[in-house]
PDB file of C-alpha atoms in Angstrom:
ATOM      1  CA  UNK A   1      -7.909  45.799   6.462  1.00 88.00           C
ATOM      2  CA  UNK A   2      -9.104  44.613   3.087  1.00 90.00           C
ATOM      3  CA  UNK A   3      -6.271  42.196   1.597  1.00 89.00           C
ATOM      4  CA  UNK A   4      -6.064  42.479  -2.399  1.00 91.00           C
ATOM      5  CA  UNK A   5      -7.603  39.012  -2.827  1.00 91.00           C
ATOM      6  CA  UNK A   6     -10.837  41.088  -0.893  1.00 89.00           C
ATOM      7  CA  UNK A   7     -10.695  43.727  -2.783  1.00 92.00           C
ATOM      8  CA  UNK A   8     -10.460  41.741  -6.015  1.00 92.00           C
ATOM      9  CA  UNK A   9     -13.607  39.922  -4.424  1.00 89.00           C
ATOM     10  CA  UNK A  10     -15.298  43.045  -3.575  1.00 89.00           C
ATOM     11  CA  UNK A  11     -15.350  45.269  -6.929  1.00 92.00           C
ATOM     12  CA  UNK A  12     -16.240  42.033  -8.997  1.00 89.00           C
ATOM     13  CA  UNK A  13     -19.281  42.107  -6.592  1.00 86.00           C
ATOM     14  CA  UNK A  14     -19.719  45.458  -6.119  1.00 90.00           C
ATOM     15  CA  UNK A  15     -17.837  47.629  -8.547  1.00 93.00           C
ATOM     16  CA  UNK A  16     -16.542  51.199  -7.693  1.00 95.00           C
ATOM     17  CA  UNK A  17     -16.841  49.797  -3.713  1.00 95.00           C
ATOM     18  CA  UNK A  18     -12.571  50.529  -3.408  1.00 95.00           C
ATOM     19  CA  UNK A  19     -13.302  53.824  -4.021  1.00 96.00           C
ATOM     20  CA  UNK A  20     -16.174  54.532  -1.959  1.00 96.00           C
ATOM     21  CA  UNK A  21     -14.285  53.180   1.596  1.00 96.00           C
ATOM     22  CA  UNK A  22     -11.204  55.246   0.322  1.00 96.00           C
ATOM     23  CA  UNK A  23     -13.561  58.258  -0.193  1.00 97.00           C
ATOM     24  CA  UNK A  24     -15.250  57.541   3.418  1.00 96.00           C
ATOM     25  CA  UNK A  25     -11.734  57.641   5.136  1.00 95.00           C
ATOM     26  CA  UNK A  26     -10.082  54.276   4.250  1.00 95.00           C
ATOM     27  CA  UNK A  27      -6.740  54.844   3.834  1.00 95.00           C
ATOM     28  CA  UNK A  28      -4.995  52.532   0.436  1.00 95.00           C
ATOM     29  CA  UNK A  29      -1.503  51.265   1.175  1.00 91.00           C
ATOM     30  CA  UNK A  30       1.076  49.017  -0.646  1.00 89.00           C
ATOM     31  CA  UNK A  31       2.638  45.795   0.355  1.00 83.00           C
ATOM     32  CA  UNK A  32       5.842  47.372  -1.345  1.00 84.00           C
ATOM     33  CA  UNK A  33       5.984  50.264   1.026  1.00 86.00           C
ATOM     34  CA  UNK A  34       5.288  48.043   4.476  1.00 82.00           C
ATOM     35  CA  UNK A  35       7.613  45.433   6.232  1.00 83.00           C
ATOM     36  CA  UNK A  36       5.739  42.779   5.396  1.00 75.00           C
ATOM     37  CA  UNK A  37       6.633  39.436   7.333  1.00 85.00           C
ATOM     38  CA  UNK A  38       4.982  36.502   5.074  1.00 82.00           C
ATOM     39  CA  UNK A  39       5.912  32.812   5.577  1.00 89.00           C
ATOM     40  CA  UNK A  40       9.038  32.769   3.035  1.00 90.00           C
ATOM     41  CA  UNK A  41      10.449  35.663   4.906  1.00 90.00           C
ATOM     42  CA  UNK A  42      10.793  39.294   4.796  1.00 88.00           C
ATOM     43  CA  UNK A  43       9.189  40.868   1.441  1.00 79.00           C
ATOM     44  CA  UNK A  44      10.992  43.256  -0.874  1.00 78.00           C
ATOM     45  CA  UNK A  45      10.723  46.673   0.224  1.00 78.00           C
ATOM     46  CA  UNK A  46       9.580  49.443  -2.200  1.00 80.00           C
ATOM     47  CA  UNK A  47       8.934  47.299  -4.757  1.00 78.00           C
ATOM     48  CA  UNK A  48       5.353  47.978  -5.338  1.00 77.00           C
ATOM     49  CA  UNK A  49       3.108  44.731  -5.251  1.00 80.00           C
ATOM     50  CA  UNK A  50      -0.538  44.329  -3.945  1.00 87.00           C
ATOM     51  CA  UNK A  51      -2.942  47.034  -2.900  1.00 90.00           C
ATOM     52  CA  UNK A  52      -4.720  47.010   0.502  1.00 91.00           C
ATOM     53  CA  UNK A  53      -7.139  49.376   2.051  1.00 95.00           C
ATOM     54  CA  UNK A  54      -6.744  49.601   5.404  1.00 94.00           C
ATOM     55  CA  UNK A  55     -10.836  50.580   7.026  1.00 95.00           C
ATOM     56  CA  UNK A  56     -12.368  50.163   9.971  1.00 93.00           C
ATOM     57  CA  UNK A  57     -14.872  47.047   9.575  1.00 89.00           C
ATOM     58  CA  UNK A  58     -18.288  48.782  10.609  1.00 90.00           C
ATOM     59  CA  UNK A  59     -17.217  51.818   7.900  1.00 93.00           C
ATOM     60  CA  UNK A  60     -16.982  48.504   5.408  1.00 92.00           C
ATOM     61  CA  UNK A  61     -20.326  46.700   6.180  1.00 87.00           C
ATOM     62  CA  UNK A  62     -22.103  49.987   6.243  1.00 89.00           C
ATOM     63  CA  UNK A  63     -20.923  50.324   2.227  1.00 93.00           C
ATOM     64  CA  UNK A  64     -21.931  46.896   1.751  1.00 89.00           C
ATOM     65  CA  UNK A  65     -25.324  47.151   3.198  1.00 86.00           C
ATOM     66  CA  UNK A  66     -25.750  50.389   1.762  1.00 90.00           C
ATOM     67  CA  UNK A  67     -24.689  49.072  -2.019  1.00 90.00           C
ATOM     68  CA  UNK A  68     -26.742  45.751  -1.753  1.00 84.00           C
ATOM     69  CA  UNK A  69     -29.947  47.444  -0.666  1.00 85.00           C
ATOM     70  CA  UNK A  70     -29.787  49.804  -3.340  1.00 89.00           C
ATOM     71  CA  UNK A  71     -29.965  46.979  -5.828  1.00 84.00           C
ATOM     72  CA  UNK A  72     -33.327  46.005  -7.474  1.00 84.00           C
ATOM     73  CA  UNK A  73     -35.522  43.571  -5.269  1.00 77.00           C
ATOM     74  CA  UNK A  74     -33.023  44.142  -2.264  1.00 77.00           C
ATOM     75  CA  UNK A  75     -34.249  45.001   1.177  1.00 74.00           C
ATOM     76  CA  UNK A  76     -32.861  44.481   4.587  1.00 73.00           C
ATOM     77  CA  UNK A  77     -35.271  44.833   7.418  1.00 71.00           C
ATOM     78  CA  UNK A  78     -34.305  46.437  10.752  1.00 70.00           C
ATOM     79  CA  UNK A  79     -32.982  43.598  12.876  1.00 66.00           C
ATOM     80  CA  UNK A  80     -31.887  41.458  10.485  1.00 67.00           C
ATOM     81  CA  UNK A  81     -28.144  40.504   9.139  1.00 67.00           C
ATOM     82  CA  UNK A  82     -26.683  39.270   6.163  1.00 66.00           C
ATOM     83  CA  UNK A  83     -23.240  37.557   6.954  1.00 66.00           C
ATOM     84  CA  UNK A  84     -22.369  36.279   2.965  1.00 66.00           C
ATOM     85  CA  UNK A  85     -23.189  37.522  -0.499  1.00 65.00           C
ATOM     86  CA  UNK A  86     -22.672  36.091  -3.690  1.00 68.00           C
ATOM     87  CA  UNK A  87     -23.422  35.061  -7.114  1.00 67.00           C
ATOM     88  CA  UNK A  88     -26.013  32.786  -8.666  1.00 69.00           C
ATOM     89  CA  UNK A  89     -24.300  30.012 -10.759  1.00 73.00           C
ATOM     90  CA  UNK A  90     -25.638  31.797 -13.598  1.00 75.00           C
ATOM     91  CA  UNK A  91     -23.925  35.294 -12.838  1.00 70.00           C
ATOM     92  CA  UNK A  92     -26.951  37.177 -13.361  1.00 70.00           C
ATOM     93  CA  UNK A  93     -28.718  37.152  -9.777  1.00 66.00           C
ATOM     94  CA  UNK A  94     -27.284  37.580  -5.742  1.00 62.00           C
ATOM     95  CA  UNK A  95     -27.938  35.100  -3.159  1.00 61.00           C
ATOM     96  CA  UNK A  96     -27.956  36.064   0.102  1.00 58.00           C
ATOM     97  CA  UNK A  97     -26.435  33.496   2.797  1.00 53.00           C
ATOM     98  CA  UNK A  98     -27.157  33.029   6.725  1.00 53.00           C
ATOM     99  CA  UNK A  99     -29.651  35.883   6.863  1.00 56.00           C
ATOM    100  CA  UNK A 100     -30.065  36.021  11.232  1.00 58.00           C
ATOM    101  CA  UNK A 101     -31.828  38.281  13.658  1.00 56.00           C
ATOM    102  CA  UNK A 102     -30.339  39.348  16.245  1.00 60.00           C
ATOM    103  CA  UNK A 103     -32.868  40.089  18.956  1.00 62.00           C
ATOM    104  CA  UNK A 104     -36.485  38.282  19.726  1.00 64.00           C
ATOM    105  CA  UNK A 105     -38.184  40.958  17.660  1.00 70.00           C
ATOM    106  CA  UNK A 106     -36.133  40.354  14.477  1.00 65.00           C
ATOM    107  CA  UNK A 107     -35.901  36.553  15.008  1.00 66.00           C
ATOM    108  CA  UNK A 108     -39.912  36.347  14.900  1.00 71.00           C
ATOM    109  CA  UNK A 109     -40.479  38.856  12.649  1.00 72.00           C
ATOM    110  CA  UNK A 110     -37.740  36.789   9.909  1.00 69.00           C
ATOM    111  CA  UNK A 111     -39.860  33.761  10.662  1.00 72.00           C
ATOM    112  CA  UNK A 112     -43.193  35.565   9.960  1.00 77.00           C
ATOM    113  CA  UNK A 113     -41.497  37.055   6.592  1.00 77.00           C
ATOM    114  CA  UNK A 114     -39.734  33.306   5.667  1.00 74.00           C
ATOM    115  CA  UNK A 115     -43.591  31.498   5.822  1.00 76.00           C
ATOM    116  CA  UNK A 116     -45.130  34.504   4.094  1.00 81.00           C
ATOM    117  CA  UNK A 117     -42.509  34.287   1.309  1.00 79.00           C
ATOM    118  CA  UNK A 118     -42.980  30.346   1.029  1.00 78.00           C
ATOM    119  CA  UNK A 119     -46.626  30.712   0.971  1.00 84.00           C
ATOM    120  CA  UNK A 120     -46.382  28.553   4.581  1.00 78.00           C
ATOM    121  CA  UNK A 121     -48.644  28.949   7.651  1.00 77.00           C
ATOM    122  CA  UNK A 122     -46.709  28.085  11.387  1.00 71.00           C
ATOM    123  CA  UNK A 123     -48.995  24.577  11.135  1.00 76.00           C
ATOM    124  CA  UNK A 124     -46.978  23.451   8.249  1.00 77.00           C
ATOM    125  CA  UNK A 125     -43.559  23.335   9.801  1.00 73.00           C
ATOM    126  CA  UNK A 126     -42.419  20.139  11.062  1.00 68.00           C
ATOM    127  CA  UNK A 127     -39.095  21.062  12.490  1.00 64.00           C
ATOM    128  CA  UNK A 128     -36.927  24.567  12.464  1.00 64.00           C
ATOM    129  CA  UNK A 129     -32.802  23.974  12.564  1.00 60.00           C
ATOM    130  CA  UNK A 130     -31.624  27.047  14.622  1.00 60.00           C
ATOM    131  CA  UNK A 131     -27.794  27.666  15.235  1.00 55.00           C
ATOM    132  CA  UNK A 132     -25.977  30.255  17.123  1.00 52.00           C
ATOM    133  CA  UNK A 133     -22.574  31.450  16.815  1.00 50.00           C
ATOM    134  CA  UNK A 134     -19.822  30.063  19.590  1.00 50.00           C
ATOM    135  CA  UNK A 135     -19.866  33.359  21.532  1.00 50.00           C
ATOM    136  CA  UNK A 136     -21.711  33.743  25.346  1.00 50.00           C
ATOM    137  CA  UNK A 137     -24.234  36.199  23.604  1.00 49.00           C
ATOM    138  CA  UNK A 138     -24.610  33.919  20.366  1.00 49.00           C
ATOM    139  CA  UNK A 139     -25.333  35.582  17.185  1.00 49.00           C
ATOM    140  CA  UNK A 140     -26.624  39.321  19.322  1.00 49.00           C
ATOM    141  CA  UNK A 141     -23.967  41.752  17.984  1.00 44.00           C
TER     142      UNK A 141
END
């Protein structure tokens, strides 16, 4: 379900993305025609209000993925995940955030492409900070 704050989040990032997921099967709704229980109580009924799309999450990421990687200078290797996009401060690049492998193939092959894009060899790294997500398979999906 993509909340209106997400959607507002989404087309400043990615504009013309609503209609894309709604095109691929997403299905729009309005808080003002769904009992809606927030924390001040019921909401008005049929009183339109705030858009949502309601979309299955891999039909969402596979948008996304498909939208970024169409952008100049964008790839994303087999194997690898992107879990955060955003803005430079200067609003005229993207920065890509937490960019993991999920498998032993990936993982070495991000390393290889990390030292080739810092001009680095494996003999000039003094110490690597790995992390894996809180889940018995950590960050495998």
């Amino acid at each position: 379900m993509l909340l209106y704050r997400g959607l507002c989040a989404i087309e400043e990032l990615l504009p013309g993305l609503r209609e894309q997921v709604v095109a691929a099967g997403g299905v729009p709704l309005d808080t003002g025609d769904v009992a809606w229980l927030g924390e001040r109580g019921w909401a008005p009924f049929g009183t339109p209000a705030f858009e949502l799309v309601s979309a299955t999450r891999p039909l969402v990421e596979r948008l996304v993925a498909q939208r970024v990687t169409s952008l100049p200078g964008v790839s994303l290797p087999a194997g690898f995940r992107v879990s955060g996009l955003g803005r430079t401060p200067s609003g005229e690049g993207w920065l890509a955030h937490h960019l993991t492998a999920g498998h032993v193939e990936g993982q070495t092959r991000a390393m290889r492409l990390a030292h080739a894009d810092a001009q680095l060899t494996s003999g000039d790294i003094d110490l690597v900070m790995a992390h894996s997500t809180a889940t018995p398979r950590g960050d495998l999906t």
